[in-house]
Coordinates of C-alpha atoms and ligand atoms in Angstrom, one line a residue:
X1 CA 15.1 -16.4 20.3
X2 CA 17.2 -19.2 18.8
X3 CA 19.2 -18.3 15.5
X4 CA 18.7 -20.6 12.3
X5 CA 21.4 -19.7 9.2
X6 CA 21.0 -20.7 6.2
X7 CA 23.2 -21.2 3.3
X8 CA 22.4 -21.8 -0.1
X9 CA 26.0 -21.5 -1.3
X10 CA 27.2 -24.4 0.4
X11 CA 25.9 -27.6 -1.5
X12 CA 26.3 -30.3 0.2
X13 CA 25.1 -33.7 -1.9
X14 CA 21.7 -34.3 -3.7
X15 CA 19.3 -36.0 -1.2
X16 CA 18.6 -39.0 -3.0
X17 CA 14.8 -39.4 -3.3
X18 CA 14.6 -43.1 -2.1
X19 CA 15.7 -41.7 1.7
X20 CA 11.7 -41.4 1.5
X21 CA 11.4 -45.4 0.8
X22 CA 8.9 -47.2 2.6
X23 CA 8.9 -51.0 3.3
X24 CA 5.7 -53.6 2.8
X25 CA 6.5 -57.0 4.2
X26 CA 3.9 -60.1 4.1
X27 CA 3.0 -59.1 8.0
X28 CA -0.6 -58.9 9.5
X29 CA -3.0 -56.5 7.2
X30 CA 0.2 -54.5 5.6
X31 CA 0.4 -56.4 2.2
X32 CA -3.0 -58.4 2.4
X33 CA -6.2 -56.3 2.8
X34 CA -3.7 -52.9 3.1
X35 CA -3.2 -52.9 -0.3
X36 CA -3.8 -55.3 -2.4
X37 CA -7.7 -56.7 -1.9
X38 CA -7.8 -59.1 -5.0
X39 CA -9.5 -58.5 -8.3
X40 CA -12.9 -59.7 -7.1
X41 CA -12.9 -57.3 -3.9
X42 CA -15.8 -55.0 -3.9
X43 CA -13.0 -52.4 -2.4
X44 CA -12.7 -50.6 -5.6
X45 CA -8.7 -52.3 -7.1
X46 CA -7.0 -51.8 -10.4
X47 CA -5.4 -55.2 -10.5
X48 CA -6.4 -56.1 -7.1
X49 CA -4.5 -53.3 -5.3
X50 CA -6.7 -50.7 -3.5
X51 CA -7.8 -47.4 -5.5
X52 CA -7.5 -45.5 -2.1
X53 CA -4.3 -46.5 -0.8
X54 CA -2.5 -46.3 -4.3
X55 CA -3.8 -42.8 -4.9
X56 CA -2.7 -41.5 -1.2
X57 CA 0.7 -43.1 -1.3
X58 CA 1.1 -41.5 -4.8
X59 CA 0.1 -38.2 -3.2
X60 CA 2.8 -38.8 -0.8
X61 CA 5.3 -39.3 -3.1
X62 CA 6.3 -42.7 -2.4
X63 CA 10.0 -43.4 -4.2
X64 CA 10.4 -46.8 -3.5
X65 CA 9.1 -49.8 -2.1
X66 CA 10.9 -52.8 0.1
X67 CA 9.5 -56.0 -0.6
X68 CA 8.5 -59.3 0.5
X69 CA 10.3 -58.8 3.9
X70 CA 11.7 -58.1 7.0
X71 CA 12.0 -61.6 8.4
X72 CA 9.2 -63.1 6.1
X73 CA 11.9 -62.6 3.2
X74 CA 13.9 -65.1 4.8
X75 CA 10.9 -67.7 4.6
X76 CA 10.0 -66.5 0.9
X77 CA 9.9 -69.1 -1.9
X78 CA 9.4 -66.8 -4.8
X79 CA 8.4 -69.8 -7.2
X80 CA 5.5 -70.3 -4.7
X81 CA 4.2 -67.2 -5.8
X82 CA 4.1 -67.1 -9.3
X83 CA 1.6 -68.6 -11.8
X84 CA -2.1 -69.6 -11.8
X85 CA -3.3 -68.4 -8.4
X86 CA -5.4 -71.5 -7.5
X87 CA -2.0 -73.7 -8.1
X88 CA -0.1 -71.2 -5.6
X89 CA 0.8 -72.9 -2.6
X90 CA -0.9 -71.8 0.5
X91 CA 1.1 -72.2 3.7
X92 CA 1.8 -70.7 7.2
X93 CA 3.3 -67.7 8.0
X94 CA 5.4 -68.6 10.9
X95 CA 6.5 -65.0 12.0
X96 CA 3.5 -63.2 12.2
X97 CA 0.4 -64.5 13.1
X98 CA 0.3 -67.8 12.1
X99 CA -2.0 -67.0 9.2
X100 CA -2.4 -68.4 5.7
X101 CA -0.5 -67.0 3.5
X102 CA -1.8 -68.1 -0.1
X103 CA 0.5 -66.6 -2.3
X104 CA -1.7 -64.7 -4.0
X105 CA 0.1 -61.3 -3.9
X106 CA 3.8 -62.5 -5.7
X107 CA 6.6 -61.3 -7.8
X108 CA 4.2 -60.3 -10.9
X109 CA 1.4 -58.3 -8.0
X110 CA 4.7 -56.5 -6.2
X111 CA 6.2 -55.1 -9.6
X112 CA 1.8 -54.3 -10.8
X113 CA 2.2 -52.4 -7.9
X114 CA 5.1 -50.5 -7.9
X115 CA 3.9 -49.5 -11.7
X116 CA 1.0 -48.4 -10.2
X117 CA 2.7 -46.1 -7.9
X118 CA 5.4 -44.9 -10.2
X119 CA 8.3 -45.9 -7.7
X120 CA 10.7 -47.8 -7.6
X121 CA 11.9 -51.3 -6.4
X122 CA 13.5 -52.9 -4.0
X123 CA 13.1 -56.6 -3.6
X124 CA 14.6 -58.7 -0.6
X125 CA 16.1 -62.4 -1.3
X126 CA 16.3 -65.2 0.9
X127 CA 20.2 -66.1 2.3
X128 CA 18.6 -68.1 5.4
X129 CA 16.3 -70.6 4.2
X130 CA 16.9 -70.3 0.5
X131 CA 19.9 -71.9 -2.0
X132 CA 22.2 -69.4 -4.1
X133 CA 20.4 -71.4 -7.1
X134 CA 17.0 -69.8 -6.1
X135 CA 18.0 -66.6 -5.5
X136 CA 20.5 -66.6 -9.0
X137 CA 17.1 -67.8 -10.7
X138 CA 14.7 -65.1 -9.4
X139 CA 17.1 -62.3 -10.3
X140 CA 16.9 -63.8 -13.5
X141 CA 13.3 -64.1 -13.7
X142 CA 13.1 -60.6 -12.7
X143 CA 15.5 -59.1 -14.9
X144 CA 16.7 -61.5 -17.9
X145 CA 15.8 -60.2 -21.4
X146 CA 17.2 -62.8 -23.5
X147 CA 16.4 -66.7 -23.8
X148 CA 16.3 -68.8 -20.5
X149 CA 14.2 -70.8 -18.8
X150 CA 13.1 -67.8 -16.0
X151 CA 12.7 -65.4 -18.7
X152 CA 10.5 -68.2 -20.5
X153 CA 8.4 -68.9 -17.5
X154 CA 8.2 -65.2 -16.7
X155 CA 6.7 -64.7 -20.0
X156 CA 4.1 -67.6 -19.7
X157 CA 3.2 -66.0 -16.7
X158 CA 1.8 -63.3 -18.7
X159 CA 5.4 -60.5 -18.6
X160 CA 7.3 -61.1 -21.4
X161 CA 9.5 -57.7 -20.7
X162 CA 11.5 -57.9 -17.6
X163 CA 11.1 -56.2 -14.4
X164 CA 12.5 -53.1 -13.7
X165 CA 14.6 -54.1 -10.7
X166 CA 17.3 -51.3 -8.8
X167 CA 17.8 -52.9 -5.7
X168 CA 17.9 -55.8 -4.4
X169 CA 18.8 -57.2 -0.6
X170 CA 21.2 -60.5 0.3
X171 CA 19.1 -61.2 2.9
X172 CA 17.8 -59.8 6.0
X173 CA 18.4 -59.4 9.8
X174 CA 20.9 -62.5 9.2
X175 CA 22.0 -62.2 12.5
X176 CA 18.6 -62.7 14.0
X177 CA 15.5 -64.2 11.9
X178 CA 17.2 -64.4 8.9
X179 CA 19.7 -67.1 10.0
X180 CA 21.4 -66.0 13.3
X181 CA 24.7 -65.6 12.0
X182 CA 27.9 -64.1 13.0
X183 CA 29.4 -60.9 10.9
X184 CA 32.5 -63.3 9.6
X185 CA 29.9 -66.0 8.6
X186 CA 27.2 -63.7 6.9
X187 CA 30.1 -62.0 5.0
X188 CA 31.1 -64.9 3.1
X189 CA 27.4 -66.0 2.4
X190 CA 27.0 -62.8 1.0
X191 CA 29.5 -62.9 -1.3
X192 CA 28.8 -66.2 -2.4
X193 CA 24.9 -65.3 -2.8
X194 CA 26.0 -62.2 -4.4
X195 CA 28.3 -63.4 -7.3
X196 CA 25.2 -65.4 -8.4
X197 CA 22.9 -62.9 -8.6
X198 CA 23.9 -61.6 -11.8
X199 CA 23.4 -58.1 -13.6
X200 CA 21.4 -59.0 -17.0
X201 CA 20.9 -56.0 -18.7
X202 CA 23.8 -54.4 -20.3
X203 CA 24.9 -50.9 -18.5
X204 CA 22.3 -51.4 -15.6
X205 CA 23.8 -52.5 -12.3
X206 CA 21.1 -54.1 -9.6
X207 CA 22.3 -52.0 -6.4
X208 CA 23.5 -55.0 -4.2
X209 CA 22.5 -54.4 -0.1
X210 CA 24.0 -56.5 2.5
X211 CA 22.5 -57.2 6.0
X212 CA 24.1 -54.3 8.3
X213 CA 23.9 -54.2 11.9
X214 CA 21.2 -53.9 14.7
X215 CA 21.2 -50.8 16.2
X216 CA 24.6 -50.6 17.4
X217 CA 26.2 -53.7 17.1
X218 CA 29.6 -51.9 15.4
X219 CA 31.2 -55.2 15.5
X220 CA 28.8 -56.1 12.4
X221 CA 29.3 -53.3 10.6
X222 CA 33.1 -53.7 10.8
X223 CA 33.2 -57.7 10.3
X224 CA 30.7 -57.2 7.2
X225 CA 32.1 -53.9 5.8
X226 CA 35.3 -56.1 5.3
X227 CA 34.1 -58.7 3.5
X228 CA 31.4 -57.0 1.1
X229 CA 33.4 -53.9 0.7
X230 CA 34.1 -54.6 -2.9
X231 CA 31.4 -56.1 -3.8
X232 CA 28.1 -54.6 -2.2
X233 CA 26.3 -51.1 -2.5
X234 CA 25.0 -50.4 0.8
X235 CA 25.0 -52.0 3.9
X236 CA 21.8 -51.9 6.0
X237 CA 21.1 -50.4 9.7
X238 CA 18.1 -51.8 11.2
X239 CA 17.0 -49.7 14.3
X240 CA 13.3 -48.9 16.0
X241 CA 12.2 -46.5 18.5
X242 CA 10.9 -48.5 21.3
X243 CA 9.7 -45.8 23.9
X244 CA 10.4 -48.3 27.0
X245 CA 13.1 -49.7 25.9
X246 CA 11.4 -53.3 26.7
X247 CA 10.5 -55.5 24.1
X248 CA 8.1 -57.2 26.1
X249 CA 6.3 -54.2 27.5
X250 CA 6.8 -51.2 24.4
X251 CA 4.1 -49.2 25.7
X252 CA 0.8 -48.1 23.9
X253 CA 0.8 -46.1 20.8
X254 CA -1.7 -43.4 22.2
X255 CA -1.6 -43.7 26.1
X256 CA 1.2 -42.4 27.0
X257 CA 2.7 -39.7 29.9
X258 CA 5.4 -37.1 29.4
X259 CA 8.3 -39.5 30.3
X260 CA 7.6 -42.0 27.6
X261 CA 6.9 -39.1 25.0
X262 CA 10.5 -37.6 26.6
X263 CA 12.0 -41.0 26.4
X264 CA 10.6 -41.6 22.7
X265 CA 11.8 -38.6 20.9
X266 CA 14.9 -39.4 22.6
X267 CA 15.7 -42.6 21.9
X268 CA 14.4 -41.9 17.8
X269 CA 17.1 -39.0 18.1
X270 CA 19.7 -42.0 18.7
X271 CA 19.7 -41.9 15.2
X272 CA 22.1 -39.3 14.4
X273 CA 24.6 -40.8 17.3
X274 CA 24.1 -44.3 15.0
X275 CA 24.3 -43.0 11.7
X276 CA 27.5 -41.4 12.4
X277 CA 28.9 -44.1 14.4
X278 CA 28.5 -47.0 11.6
X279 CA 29.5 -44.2 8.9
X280 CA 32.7 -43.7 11.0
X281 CA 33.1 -47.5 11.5
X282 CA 32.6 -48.3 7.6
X283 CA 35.2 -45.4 7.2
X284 CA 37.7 -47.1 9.6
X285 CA 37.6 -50.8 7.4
X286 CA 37.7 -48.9 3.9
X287 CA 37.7 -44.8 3.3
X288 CA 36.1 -43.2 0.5
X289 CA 34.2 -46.4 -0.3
X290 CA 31.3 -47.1 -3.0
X291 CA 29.3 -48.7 0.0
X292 CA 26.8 -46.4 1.2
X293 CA 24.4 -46.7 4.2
X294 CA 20.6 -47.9 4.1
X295 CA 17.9 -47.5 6.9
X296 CA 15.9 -50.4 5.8
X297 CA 14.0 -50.3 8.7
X298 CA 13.0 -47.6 10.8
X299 CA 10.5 -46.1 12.8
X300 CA 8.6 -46.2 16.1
X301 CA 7.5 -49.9 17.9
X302 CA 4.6 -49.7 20.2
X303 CA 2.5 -52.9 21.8
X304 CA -0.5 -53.9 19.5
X305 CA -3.6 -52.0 19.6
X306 CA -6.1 -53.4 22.2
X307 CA -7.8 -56.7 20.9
X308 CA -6.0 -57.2 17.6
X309 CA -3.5 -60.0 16.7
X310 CA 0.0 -60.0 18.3
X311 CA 1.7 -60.9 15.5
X312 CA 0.1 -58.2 13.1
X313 CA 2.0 -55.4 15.0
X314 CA -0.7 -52.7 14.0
X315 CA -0.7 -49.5 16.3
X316 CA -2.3 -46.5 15.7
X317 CA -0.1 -43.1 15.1
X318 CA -0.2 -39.5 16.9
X319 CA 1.1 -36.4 16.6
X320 CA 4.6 -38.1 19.2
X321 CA 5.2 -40.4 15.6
X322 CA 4.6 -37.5 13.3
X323 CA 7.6 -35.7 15.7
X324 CA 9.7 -38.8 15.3
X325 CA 9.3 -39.0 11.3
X326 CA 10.0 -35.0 11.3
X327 CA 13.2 -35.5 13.4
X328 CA 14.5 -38.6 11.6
X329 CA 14.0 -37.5 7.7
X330 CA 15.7 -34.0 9.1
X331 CA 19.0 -36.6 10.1
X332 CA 18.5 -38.7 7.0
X333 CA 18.8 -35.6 4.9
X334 CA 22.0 -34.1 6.6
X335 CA 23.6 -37.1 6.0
X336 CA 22.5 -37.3 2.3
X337 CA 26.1 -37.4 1.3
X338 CA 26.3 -41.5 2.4
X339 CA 22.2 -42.4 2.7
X340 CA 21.3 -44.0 0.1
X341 CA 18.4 -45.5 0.9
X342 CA 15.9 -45.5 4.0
X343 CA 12.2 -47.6 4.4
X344 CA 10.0 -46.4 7.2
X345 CA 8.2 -49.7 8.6
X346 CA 6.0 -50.2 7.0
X347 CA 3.3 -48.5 4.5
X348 CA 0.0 -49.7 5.4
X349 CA -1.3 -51.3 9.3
X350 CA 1.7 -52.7 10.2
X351 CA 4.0 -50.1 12.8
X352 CA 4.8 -46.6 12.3
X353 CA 2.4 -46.5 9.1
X354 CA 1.4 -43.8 6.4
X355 CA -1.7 -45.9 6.3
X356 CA -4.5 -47.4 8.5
X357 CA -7.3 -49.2 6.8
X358 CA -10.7 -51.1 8.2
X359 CA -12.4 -52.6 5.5
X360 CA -13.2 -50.4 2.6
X361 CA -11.9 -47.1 4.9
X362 CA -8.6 -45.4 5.1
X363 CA -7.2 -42.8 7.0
X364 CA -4.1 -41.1 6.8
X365 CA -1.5 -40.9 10.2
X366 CA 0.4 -38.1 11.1
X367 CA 3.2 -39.4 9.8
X368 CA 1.8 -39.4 6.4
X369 CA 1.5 -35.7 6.5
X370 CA 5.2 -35.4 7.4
X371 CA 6.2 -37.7 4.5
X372 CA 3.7 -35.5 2.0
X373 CA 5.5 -32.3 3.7
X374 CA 9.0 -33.5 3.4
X375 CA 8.6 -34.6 -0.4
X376 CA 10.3 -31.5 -2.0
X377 CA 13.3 -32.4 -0.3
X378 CA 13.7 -35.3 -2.8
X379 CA 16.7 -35.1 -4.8
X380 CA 16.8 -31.4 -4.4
X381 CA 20.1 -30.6 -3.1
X382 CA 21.3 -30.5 0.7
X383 CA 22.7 -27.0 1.2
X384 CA 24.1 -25.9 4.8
X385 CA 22.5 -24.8 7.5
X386 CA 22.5 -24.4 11.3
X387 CA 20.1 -24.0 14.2
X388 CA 20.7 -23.4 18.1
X389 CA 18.2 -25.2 20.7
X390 CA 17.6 -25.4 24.1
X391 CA 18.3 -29.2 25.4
X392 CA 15.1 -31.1 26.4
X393 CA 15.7 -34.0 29.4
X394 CA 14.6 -37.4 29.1
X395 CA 14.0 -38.4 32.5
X396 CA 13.9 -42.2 31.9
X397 CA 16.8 -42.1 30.0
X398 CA 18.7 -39.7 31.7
X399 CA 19.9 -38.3 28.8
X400 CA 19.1 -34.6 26.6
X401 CA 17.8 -34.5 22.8
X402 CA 17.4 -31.1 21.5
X403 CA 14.4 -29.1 21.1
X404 CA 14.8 -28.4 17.6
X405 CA 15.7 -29.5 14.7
X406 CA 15.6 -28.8 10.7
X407 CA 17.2 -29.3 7.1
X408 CA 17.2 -27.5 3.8
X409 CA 17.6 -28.4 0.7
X410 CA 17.2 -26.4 -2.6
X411 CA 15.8 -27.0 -6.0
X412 CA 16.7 -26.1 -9.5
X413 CA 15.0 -22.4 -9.4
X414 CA 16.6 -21.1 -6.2
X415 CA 13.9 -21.9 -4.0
X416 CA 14.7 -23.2 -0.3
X417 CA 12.6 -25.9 1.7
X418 CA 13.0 -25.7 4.7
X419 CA 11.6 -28.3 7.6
X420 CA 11.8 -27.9 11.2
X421 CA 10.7 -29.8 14.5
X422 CA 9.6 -28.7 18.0
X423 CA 10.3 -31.8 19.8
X424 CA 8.7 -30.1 22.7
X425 CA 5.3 -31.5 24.0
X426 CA 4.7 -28.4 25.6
X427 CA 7.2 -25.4 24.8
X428 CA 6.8 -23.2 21.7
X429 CA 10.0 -21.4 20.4
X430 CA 10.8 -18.5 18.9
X431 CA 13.0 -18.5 15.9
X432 CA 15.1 -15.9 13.5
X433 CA 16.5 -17.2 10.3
X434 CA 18.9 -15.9 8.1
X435 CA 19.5 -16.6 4.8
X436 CA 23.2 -16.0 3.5
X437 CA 23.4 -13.9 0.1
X438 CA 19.8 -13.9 -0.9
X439 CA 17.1 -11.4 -1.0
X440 CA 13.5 -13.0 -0.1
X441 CA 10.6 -12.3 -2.4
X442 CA 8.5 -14.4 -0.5
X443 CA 7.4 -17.3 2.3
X444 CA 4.9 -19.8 2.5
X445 CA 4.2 -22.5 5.3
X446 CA 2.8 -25.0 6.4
X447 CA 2.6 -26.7 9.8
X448 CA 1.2 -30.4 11.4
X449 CA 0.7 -29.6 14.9
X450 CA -1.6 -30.5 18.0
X451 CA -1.3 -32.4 21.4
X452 CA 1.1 -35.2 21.3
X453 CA -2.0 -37.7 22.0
X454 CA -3.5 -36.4 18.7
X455 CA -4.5 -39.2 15.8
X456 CA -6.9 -39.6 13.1
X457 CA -9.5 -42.4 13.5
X458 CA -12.3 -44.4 11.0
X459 CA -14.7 -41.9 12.8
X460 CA -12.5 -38.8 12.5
X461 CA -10.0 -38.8 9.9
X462 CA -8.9 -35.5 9.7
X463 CA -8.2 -34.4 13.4
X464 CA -4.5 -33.8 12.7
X465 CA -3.2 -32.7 9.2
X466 CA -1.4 -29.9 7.7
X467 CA -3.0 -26.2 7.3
X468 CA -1.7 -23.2 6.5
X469 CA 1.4 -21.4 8.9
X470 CA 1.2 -17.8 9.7
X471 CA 2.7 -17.2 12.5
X472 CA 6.1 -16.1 11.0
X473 CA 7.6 -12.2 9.7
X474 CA 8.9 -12.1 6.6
X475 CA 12.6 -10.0 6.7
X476 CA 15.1 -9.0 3.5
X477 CA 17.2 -11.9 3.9
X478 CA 15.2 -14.4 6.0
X479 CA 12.3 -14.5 8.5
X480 CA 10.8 -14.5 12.6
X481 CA 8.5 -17.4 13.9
X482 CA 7.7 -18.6 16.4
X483 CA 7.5 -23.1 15.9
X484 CA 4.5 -24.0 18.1
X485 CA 5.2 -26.7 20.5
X486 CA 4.3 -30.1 19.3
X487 CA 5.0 -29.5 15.3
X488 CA 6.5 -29.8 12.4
X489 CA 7.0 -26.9 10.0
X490 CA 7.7 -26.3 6.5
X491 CA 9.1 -22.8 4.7
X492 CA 9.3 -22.4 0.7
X493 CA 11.5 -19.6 0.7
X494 CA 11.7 -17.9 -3.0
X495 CA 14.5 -15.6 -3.4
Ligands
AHR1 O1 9.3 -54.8 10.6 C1 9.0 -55.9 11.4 C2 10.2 -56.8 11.6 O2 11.2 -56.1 12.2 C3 10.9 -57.2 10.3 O3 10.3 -58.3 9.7 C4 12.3 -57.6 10.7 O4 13.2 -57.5 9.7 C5 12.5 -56.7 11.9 O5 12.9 -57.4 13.0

């Protein structure tokens, strides 16, 4: 029996809701056909973005949205996306596919759709390809209320009010697609980039990101930290959970042995080890600095699904991703005192998605169910708690990631949400949980388990989502249960 504590007198930060962020990039049927279909689709739209996919993510609770890119933003001429749709340019899009990209879903579609879904927005400019001109001018198109010539073309472009703009990114990857830069280099860019992109409205700030490091390239963090410590608010890790460990051969999303399930959970529990690493390496250039951490890009990267496009990176999503997402939101919440921000790639086809669609059908991944269970935790507030775990062993790694873990937060009436994971693919465990200082009334819970292989198809969309959990005794101060192998769990504990 493993013993989990809990304690609602320790606050430790308020998780900050956008931690839940997801990320839409122009990339194979993510943005195009994933969500927005075009006013004349026969997919029932509002404003050409689906009915289906808006009302699920909105079910979800989706805080904020990442947009145009990933590498793509890098590439991204926002005037070429702006105005009457048959003058939009149409051109290639180099990194993924070597499709058409027309233009038609731009700067006015993006902010129709984050309206739509009641979130908010983060918006990713171009340092590689793009001039500090362009970038100064679409912040200002964005955000300028007063007389200019952006806010005078926005407004003949049919928004006469600004956007609503909270974050927005100095480019992306710039040591790889978006420019292949050194730290020392990218530093300076950003601040030149940066001083441009000015703050119009009075009293509102545009959170300022800067391109952080790839997995654990330190040296980035350090060289960066340096020179944008003054002047950026966060500082974004880019890291995905590649079960092989080959970029060449990933591995398939649903065929997979024990090893590579070991060796995924594994290697997506790296996260902690990199979260605390960069934290302690931002720490070392400049203490008690504004500068928090983003995960701007996250999540699990299989090989493509049999037959479809290699440069549309759509894979399909078990029960091993819904472990992964469990695992990773419970690290992103215990470090809610210095995340800021994190976007699970990305919302809709492409990667570890919420979302798959096929024509007018959707379905809804495992991880989507983990995302809908984990939305109470946002900006409720991170209060202490422990649990002890047996070590699991990843053969291929030769390494150990622990059986369980879990978070709680607590909202404004007392009551505690608790999440936990079974990493296990095979093992249930028993658990007893004690809750300092508070008397229960009562527990409800729910649980998204099944065999790792387990996904939803077109044919069978609801093989894997969340029911009702029983299996636990309710004590004075806490409770028994025993976590099914395989699952994620969720207590509302009222006092
Ligand atoms: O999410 C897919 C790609 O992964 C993004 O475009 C890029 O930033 C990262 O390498």
């Amino acid at each position: 029996m493993q013993k989990y504590l809990i304690n609602p007198n320790q606050k430790i930060a308020t998780i900050n809701k956008d931690i839940y962020g997801h990320f839409s990039e122009h990339l194979g049927r993510c943005i195009y056909d994933g969500i927005f279909v075009g006013k004349d689709s026969k997919i029932p739209n509002v404003n050409g973005m689906r009915c289906d996919v808006v009302a699920a993510l909105k079910e979800m609770g989706l805080p904020v949205l990442r947009w145009p890119g990933g590498c793509f933003a890098d590439e991204y001429h926002w005037k070429d996306g702006i105005g009457d749709l048959k003058d939009r340019k149409k051109m290639i899009n180099t990194h993924w596919g070597g499709v058409v990209e027309d233009n038609s879903f731009g700067t006015h579609e993006y902010f129709e759709l984050c309206r739509q879904l009641g979130c908010d927005t983060y918006v990713n400019g171009n340092v590689g390809s793009g001039t500090v001109q362009e970038m100064n001018e679409w912040v200002e198109y964005m955000t300028f209320d007063g007389v200019s010539p952006m806010s005078k073309l926005r407004a003949e472009n049919g928004d006469k009010e600004p956007f609503d703009l909270k974050y927005f990114g100095v480019g992306n990857e710039s040591w790889g697609c978006g420019g292949n830069m050194d730290p020392e280099y990218y530093g300076c860019l950003f601040k030149r980039y940066n001083t441009y992109c000015r703050d119009y409205v009075a009293g509102k700030h545009v959170l300022r990101i800067a391109c952080g490091p790839n997995v654990d390239d330190y040296h980035w963090t350090k060289e960066v930290m340096d020179k944008v410590k003054h002047h950026a608010d966060g500082i974004s890790l880019h890291y995905y959970t590649v079960p092989t460990g080959h970029w060449h051969h990933k591995g398939s999303a649903t065929d997979f042995d024990r090893k590579l399930y070991d060796s995924t959970i594994y290697k997506a529990y790296r996260m902690e080890e990199l979260v605390t690493n960069h934290l302690a390496m931002m720490d070392s250039v400049k203490p008690h600095s504004r500068v928090k951490l983003i995960v701007d890009e996250w999540g699990t990267w299989y090989d493509v699904e049999p037959g479809t496009n290699p440069g549309f990176l759509y894979q399909q999503n078990t029960m091993r991703d819904a472990i992964v997402a469990g695992l990773t939101l419970n690290i992103f919440n215990k470090h809610a005192d210095r995340i800021m921000m994190a976007n699970i790639a990305q919302t809709v086809n492409v990667l570890q998605a919420v979302l798959l669609t096929e024509g007018d059908k959707m379905v809804k991944t495992p991880t989507y169910y983990v995302f809908k269970m984990y939305k109470e935790h946002q900006q409720n507030t991170l209060i202490g708690s422990y649990i002890t775990t047996n070590s699991l062993h990843s053969e291929n790694d030769n390494g150990d990631f622990p059986q369980l873990t879990e978070s709680a937060s607590i909202d404004e009436n007392g009551v505690i949400y608790s999440t936990i994971t079974n990493n296990s693919a095979t093992k249930a465990e028993k658990i007893k949980c004690q809750i300092a200082d508070t008397k229960v009334t009562s527990i409800e819970a729910e649980i998204l388990t099944g065999e790792c292989h387990a996904h939803n198809t077109f044919d069978n969309g609801d093989a894997v989502q969340t029911v009702e959990f029983t299996d636990f005794r309710q004590l004075k101060d806490g409770f028994t249960a025993t976590i099914p192998a395989c699952s994620v769990v969720k207590f509302i504990i009222n006092p």
